[in-house]
CSV table of C-alpha atoms in Angstrom, one decimal:
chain,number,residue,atom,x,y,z
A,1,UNK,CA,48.1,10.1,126.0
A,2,UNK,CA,49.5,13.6,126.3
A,3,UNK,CA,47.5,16.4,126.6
A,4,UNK,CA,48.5,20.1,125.5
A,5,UNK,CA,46.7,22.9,126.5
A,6,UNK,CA,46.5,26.3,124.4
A,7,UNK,CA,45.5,29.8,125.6
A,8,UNK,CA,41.9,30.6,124.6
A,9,UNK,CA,43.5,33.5,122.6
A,10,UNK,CA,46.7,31.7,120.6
A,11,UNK,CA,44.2,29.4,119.3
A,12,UNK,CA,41.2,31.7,118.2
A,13,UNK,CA,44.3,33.7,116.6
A,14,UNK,CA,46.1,30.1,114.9
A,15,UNK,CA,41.9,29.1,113.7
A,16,UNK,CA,41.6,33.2,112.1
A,17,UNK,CA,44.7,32.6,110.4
A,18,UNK,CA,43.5,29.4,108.7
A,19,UNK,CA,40.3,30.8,107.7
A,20,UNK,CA,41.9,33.9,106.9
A,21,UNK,CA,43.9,32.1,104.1
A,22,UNK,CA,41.0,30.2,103.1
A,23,UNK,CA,39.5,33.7,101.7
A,24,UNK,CA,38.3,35.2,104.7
A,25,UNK,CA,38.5,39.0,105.8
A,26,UNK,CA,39.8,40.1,109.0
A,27,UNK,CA,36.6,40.9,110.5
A,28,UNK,CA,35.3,37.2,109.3
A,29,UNK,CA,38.2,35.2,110.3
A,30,UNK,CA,37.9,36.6,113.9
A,31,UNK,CA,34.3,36.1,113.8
A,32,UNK,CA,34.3,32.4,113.2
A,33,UNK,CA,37.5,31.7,115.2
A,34,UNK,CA,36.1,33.7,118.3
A,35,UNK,CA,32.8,31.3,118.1
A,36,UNK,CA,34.3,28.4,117.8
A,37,UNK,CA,36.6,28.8,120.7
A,38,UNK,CA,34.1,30.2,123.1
A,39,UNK,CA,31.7,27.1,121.8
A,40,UNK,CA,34.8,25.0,123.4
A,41,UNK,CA,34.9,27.2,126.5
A,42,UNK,CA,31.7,26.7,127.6
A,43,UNK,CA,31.6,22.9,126.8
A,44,UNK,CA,30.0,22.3,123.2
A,45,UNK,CA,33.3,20.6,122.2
A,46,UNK,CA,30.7,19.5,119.2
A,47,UNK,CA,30.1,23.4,117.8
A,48,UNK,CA,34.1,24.3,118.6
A,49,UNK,CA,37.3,24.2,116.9
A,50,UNK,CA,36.3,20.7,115.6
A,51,UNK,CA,34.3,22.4,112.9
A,52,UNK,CA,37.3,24.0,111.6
A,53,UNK,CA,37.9,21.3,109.3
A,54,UNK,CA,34.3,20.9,108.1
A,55,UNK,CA,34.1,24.2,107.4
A,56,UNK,CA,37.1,24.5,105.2
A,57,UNK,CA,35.7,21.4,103.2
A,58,UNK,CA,32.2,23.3,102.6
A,59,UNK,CA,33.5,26.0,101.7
A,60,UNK,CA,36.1,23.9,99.2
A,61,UNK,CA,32.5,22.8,97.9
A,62,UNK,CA,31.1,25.7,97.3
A,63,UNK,CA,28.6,25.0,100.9
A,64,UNK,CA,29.5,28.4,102.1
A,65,UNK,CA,31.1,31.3,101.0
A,66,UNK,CA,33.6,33.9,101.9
A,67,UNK,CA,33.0,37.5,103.2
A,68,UNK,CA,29.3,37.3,103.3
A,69,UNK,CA,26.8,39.7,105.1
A,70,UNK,CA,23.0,38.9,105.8
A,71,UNK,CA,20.5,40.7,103.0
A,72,UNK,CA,17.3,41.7,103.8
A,73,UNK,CA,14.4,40.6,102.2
A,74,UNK,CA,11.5,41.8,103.9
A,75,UNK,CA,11.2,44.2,106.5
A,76,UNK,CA,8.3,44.7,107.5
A,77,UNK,CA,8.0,47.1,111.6
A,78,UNK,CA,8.7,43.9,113.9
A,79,UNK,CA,9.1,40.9,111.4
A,80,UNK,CA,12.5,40.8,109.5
A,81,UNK,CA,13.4,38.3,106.3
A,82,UNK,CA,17.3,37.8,105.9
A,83,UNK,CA,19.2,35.7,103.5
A,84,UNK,CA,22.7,34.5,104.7
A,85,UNK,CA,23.9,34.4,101.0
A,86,UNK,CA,25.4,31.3,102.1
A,87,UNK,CA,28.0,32.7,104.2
A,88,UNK,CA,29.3,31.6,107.1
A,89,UNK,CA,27.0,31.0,109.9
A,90,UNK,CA,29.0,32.8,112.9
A,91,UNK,CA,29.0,36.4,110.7
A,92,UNK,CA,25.8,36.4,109.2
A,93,UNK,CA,24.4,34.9,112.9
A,94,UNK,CA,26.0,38.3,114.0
A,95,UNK,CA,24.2,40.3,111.7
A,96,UNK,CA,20.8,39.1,112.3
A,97,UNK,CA,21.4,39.2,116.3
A,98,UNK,CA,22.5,43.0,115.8
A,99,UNK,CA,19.5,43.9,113.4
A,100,UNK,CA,16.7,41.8,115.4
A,101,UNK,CA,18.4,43.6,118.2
A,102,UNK,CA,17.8,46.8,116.9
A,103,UNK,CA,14.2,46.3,115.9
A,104,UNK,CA,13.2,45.0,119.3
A,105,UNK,CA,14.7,48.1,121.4
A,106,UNK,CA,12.5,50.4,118.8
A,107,UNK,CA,9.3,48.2,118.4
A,108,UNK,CA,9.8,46.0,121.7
A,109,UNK,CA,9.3,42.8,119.4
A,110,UNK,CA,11.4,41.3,116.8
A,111,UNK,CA,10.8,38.3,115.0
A,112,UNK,CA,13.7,37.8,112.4
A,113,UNK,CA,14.0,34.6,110.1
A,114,UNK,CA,16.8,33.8,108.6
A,115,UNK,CA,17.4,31.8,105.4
A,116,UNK,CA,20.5,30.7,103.3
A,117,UNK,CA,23.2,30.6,106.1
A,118,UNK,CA,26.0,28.0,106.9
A,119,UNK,CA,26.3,26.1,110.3
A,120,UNK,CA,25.4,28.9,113.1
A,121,UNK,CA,27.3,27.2,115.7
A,122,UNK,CA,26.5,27.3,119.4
A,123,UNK,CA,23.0,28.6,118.9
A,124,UNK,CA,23.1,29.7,123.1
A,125,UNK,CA,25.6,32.3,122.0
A,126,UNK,CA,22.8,34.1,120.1
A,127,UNK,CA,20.5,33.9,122.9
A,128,UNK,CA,23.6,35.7,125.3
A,129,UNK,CA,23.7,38.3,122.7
A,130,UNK,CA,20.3,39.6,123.2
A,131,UNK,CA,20.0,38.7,127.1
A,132,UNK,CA,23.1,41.0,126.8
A,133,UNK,CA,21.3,43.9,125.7
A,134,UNK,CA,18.6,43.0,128.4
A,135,UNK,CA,16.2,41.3,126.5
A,136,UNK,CA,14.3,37.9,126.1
A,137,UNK,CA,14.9,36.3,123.1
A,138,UNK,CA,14.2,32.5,121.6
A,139,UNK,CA,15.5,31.1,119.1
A,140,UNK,CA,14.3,28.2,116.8
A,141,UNK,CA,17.3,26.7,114.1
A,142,UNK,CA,15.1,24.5,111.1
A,143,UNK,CA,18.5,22.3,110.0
A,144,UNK,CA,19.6,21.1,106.7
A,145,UNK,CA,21.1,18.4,108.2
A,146,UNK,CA,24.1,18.2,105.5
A,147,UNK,CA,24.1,15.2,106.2
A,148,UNK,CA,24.3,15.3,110.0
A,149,UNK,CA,21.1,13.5,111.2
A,150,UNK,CA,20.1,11.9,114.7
A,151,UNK,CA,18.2,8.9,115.2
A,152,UNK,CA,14.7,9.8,116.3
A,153,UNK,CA,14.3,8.5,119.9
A,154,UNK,CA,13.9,4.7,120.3
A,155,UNK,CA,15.3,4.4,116.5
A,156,UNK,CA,18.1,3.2,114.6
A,157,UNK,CA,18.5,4.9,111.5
A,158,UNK,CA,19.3,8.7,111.4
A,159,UNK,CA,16.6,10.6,109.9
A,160,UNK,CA,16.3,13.7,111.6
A,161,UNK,CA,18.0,17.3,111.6
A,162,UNK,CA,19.1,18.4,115.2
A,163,UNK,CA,17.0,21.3,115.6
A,164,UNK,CA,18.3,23.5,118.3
A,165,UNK,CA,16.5,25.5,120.2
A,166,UNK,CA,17.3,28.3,122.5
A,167,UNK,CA,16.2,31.0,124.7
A,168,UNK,CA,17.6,33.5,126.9
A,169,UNK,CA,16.2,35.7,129.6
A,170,UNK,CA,18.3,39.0,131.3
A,171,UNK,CA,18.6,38.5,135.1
A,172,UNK,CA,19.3,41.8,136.9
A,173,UNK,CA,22.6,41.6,138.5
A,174,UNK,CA,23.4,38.1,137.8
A,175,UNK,CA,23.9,36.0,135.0
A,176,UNK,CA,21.2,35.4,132.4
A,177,UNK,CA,19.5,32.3,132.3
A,178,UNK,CA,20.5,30.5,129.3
A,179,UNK,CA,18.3,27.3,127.5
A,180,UNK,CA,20.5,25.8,124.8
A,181,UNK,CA,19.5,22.5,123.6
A,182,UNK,CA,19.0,19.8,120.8
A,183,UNK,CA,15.6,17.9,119.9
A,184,UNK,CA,17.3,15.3,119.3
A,185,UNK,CA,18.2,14.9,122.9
A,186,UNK,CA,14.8,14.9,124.1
């Protein structure tokens, strides 16, 4: 078997270009392809550049859509209601990090759901956001499944929805401390 290898950055820019002529805007095409590639980087093979191909066939069925921005619902002081509208998960993921962001710094709490979205991806990368900006942050994902399910533990059949969860905690000077995980490991 041969193996090629492929700058970080000549790939992220060949994955934009695909999902740039699926419909995608600049801004979205390097979104996604940024996300996916750092998902490979930092060992989520699973949540990288292997998704490229599911994504184009959701949004072929209408799963997701192009060039979509998170909408609020509610907004209520700390608590924030958003609805992807269905776009892609790495965008609107973006826009929910940057507004939950916001509201914490001025109430020094945010709790933002988030409904309507397509696959977030690497779910840790949310929790780096916000330990980026020095704060704590956790981060509970309620999955569809689309058909993705894990066997429950000690069971055969797959029944359940992966249900990541992660946290993230600033460390001053040093790296943050990052928990990103699956139920359906445990």
């Amino acid at each position: 078997m041969t193996t090629t290898r492929v700058a970080p950055a000549k790939l992220a820019q060949t994955v934009a270009g695909i999902f740039a002529q699926a419909g995608s805007d600049a801004a979205e095409s390097k979104a996604v392809a940024n996300h996916l590639v750092e998902a490979n980087l930092m060992g989520h093979d699973s949540h990288g550049v292997i998704r490229v191909a599911k994504y184009i066939d959701w949004l072929k069925q209408g799963m997701v859509v192009t060039n979509r921005h998170a909408k609020t619902l509610r907004d209520d002081g700390v608590l924030l209601m958003l609805d992807g509208q269905f776009g892609y998960g790495q965008v609107i993921g973006i826009d929910a990090m940057k507004a939950g962001i916001a509201k914490a710094k001025k109430h020094g709490l945010a709790l933002v759901a988030l409904r309507n979205t397509g696959h977030l991806g690497r779910i840790g990368a949310w929790a780096e956001m916000a330990a980026a900006e020095g704060l704590v942050s956790m981060h509970f994902v309620n999955t569809s499944g689309f058909g993705m399910l894990v066997a429950p533990h000690g069971g055969s059949d797959r029944r359940l929805s992966a249900n990541p969860i992660a946290a993230g905690v600033p460390v001053k000077g040093a790296q943050p401390i990052i928990l990103d995980m699956s139920t359906c490991i445990i």
